[in-house]
Amino acid sequence: MLADPTERKYTEAVDVWSLGVVLYICLCGFPPFSDELYSRDYPFTLSQQIKAGRFDYPSPYWDSVGDPALDLIDSMLILDPEQRFTVDQCLSHSWLTQNSQNINDSTSGLVDGIAGLKLDRPVLHRERTVVARVTAQHTAEEAEG
């Protein structure tokens, strides 16, 4: 989409690129390309980063994400649309089709873990009230003594 207007071709490959960017954001919380990355050590504008396919998986944000997810993103963010994964290749990628997911490879492991938590336990404010009363009593006793 950033190519010369006479060379632009809007195909499904553009959508795969966009989905790769979205997947990147979903897994770490920030985009792979940004003007905020521009510095003396990294003198590339947003447009230059995109056109060159310059992105990274910085630590610690990506430390817990498994290699299959990174491989899928790498395959979706290939500059040459002819070499970029197709929608069907994305859908058949091992990160999406694996039978048993590693919690480090997907946020669904986190969602499944949260789903298993028992959230209907007694409310904690009673415990805090008891602690507050004990603290108040100790404070009063110290003031008197």
C-alpha positions as a printed NumPy array, in Angstrom:
array([[  0.   ,   0.   ,   0.   ],
       [  2.992,   2.309,   0.412],
       [  4.279,   1.492,  -3.065],
       [  4.117,   3.888,  -5.961],
       [  0.427,   4.233,  -6.965],
       [  1.145,   2.774, -10.405],
       [  2.603,  -0.363,  -8.783],
       [ -0.029,  -0.924,  -6.104],
       [ -1.907,  -4.183,  -6.157],
       [ -4.578,  -4.783,  -3.576],
       [ -4.884,  -8.522,  -3.085],
       [ -5.461, -10.868,  -0.165],
       [ -1.73 , -10.523,   0.517],
       [ -2.413,  -7.008,   1.841],
       [ -4.954,  -8.45 ,   4.265],
       [ -2.489, -11.111,   5.425],
       [  0.067,  -8.358,   6.109],
       [ -2.53 ,  -6.404,   8.085],
       [ -3.493,  -9.487,  10.069],
       [  0.191, -10.097,  10.809],
       [  0.438,  -6.603,  12.26 ],
       [ -2.725,  -7.171,  14.311],
       [ -1.443, -10.539,  15.569],
       [  1.839,  -8.896,  16.58 ],
       [ -0.058,  -6.24 ,  18.532],
       [ -2.326,  -8.81 ,  20.178],
       [  0.632, -10.817,  21.453],
       [  2.751,  -7.981,  22.837],
       [  0.569,  -4.876,  23.115],
       [  2.313,  -2.559,  20.662],
       [  2.804,  -2.391,  16.872],
       [  5.819,  -3.788,  15.01 ],
       [  6.342,  -0.471,  13.209],
       [  6.245,   2.939,  14.864],
       [  7.618,   6.454,  14.532],
       [  8.3  ,   6.221,  18.272],
       [ 11.147,   3.796,  17.498],
       [ 13.017,   6.508,  15.561],
       [ 16.321,   7.405,  17.221],
       [ 19.941,   8.135,  16.385],
       [ 20.654,   4.414,  16.714],
       [ 17.538,   3.454,  14.716],
       [ 17.107,   6.232,  12.105],
       [ 14.094,   4.81 ,  10.294],
       [ 10.73 ,   6.517,   9.929],
       [  7.505,   4.558,  10.134],
       [  7.269,   4.432,   6.348],
       [ 10.88 ,   3.265,   6.016],
       [ 10.365,   0.548,   8.639],
       [  7.334,  -0.797,   6.804],
       [  8.892,  -0.605,   3.33 ],
       [ 12.   ,  -2.445,   4.56 ],
       [ 10.085,  -4.881,   6.754],
       [ 12.166,  -3.775,   9.758],
       [ 10.688,  -5.135,  12.972],
       [ 11.883,  -7.103,  15.936],
       [ 10.63 ,  -9.1  ,  18.92 ],
       [ 12.067,  -7.105,  21.838],
       [ 12.626,  -8.622,  25.243],
       [ 10.954,  -8.876,  27.72 ],
       [  7.685,  -8.437,  25.804],
       [  8.253, -11.448,  23.573],
       [ 10.141, -13.713,  25.982],
       [  7.098, -15.805,  26.854],
       [  5.8  , -16.117,  23.279],
       [  6.766, -19.375,  21.596],
       [  8.573, -19.807,  18.301],
       [  5.508, -21.049,  16.379],
       [  3.763, -17.699,  16.893],
       [  6.873, -15.809,  15.789],
       [  7.168, -18.027,  12.722],
       [  3.584, -17.269,  11.736],
       [  4.097, -13.518,  12.145],
       [  7.354, -13.707,  10.17 ],
       [  5.502, -15.517,   7.375],
       [  2.728, -12.925,   7.341],
       [  5.052,  -9.908,   7.292],
       [  7.196, -10.895,   4.309],
       [  7.677,  -7.882,   2.043],
       [  7.191,  -9.723,  -1.254],
       [  3.445, -10.453,  -1.573],
       [  4.252, -13.453,  -3.76 ],
       [  6.355, -14.986,  -0.971],
       [  4.016, -13.978,   1.885],
       [  1.764, -16.642,   3.381],
       [ -1.703, -16.954,   1.912],
       [ -4.807, -17.048,   4.091],
       [ -4.928, -20.841,   3.704],
       [ -1.278, -21.189,   4.717],
       [ -1.941, -19.06 ,   7.806],
       [ -4.94 , -21.171,   8.764],
       [ -2.952, -24.38 ,   8.406],
       [  0.074, -23.078,  10.33 ],
       [  1.12 , -25.207,  13.314],
       [  0.514, -22.359,  15.774],
       [ -3.161, -22.343,  14.816],
       [ -3.617, -26.091,  14.393],
       [ -1.621, -27.59 ,  17.265],
       [ -3.667, -29.954,  19.381],
       [ -2.267, -29.134,  22.78 ],
       [ -1.325, -25.529,  23.18 ],
       [  1.624, -24.483,  25.256],
       [  0.639, -21.618,  27.54 ],
       [  3.652, -19.693,  26.222],
       [  2.445, -20.01 ,  22.627],
       [ -0.968, -18.47 ,  23.009],
       [ -3.043, -16.158,  25.078],
       [ -5.776, -18.815,  25.051],
       [ -3.689, -20.706,  27.601],
       [ -4.07 , -17.686,  29.844],
       [ -7.789, -17.492,  29.124],
       [ -8.203, -21.198,  29.91 ],
       [ -6.239, -20.718,  33.121],
       [ -8.425, -17.801,  34.182],
       [-11.563, -19.762,  33.294],
       [-10.478, -22.438,  35.78 ],
       [-10.161, -20.007,  38.683],
       [-12.784, -20.219,  41.369],
       [-14.105, -16.673,  41.502],
       [-17.155, -17.294,  43.695],
       [-15.164, -17.471,  46.935],
       [-16.056, -15.204,  49.893],
       [-15.415, -11.53 ,  49.354],
       [-12.135, -10.302,  50.798],
       [-13.504,  -7.081,  52.308],
       [-14.487,  -8.989,  55.482],
       [-10.901, -10.098,  55.967],
       [ -9.698,  -6.538,  55.438],
       [-12.274,  -5.261,  57.948],
       [-11.002,  -7.69 ,  60.587],
       [ -7.394,  -6.672,  59.928],
       [ -8.369,  -2.985,  60.048],
       [-10.091,  -3.504,  63.427],
       [ -7.042,  -5.304,  64.854],
       [ -4.736,  -2.563,  63.559],
       [ -6.985,   0.135,  65.007],
       [ -7.049,  -1.668,  68.378],
       [ -3.235,  -1.964,  68.441],
       [ -2.898,   1.699,  67.495],
       [ -5.285,   2.726,  70.279],
       [ -3.432,   0.572,  72.815],
       [ -0.076,   2.09 ,  71.761],
       [ -1.515,   5.598,  72.143],
       [ -2.743,   4.777,  75.661],
       [  0.417,   2.961,  76.734]])
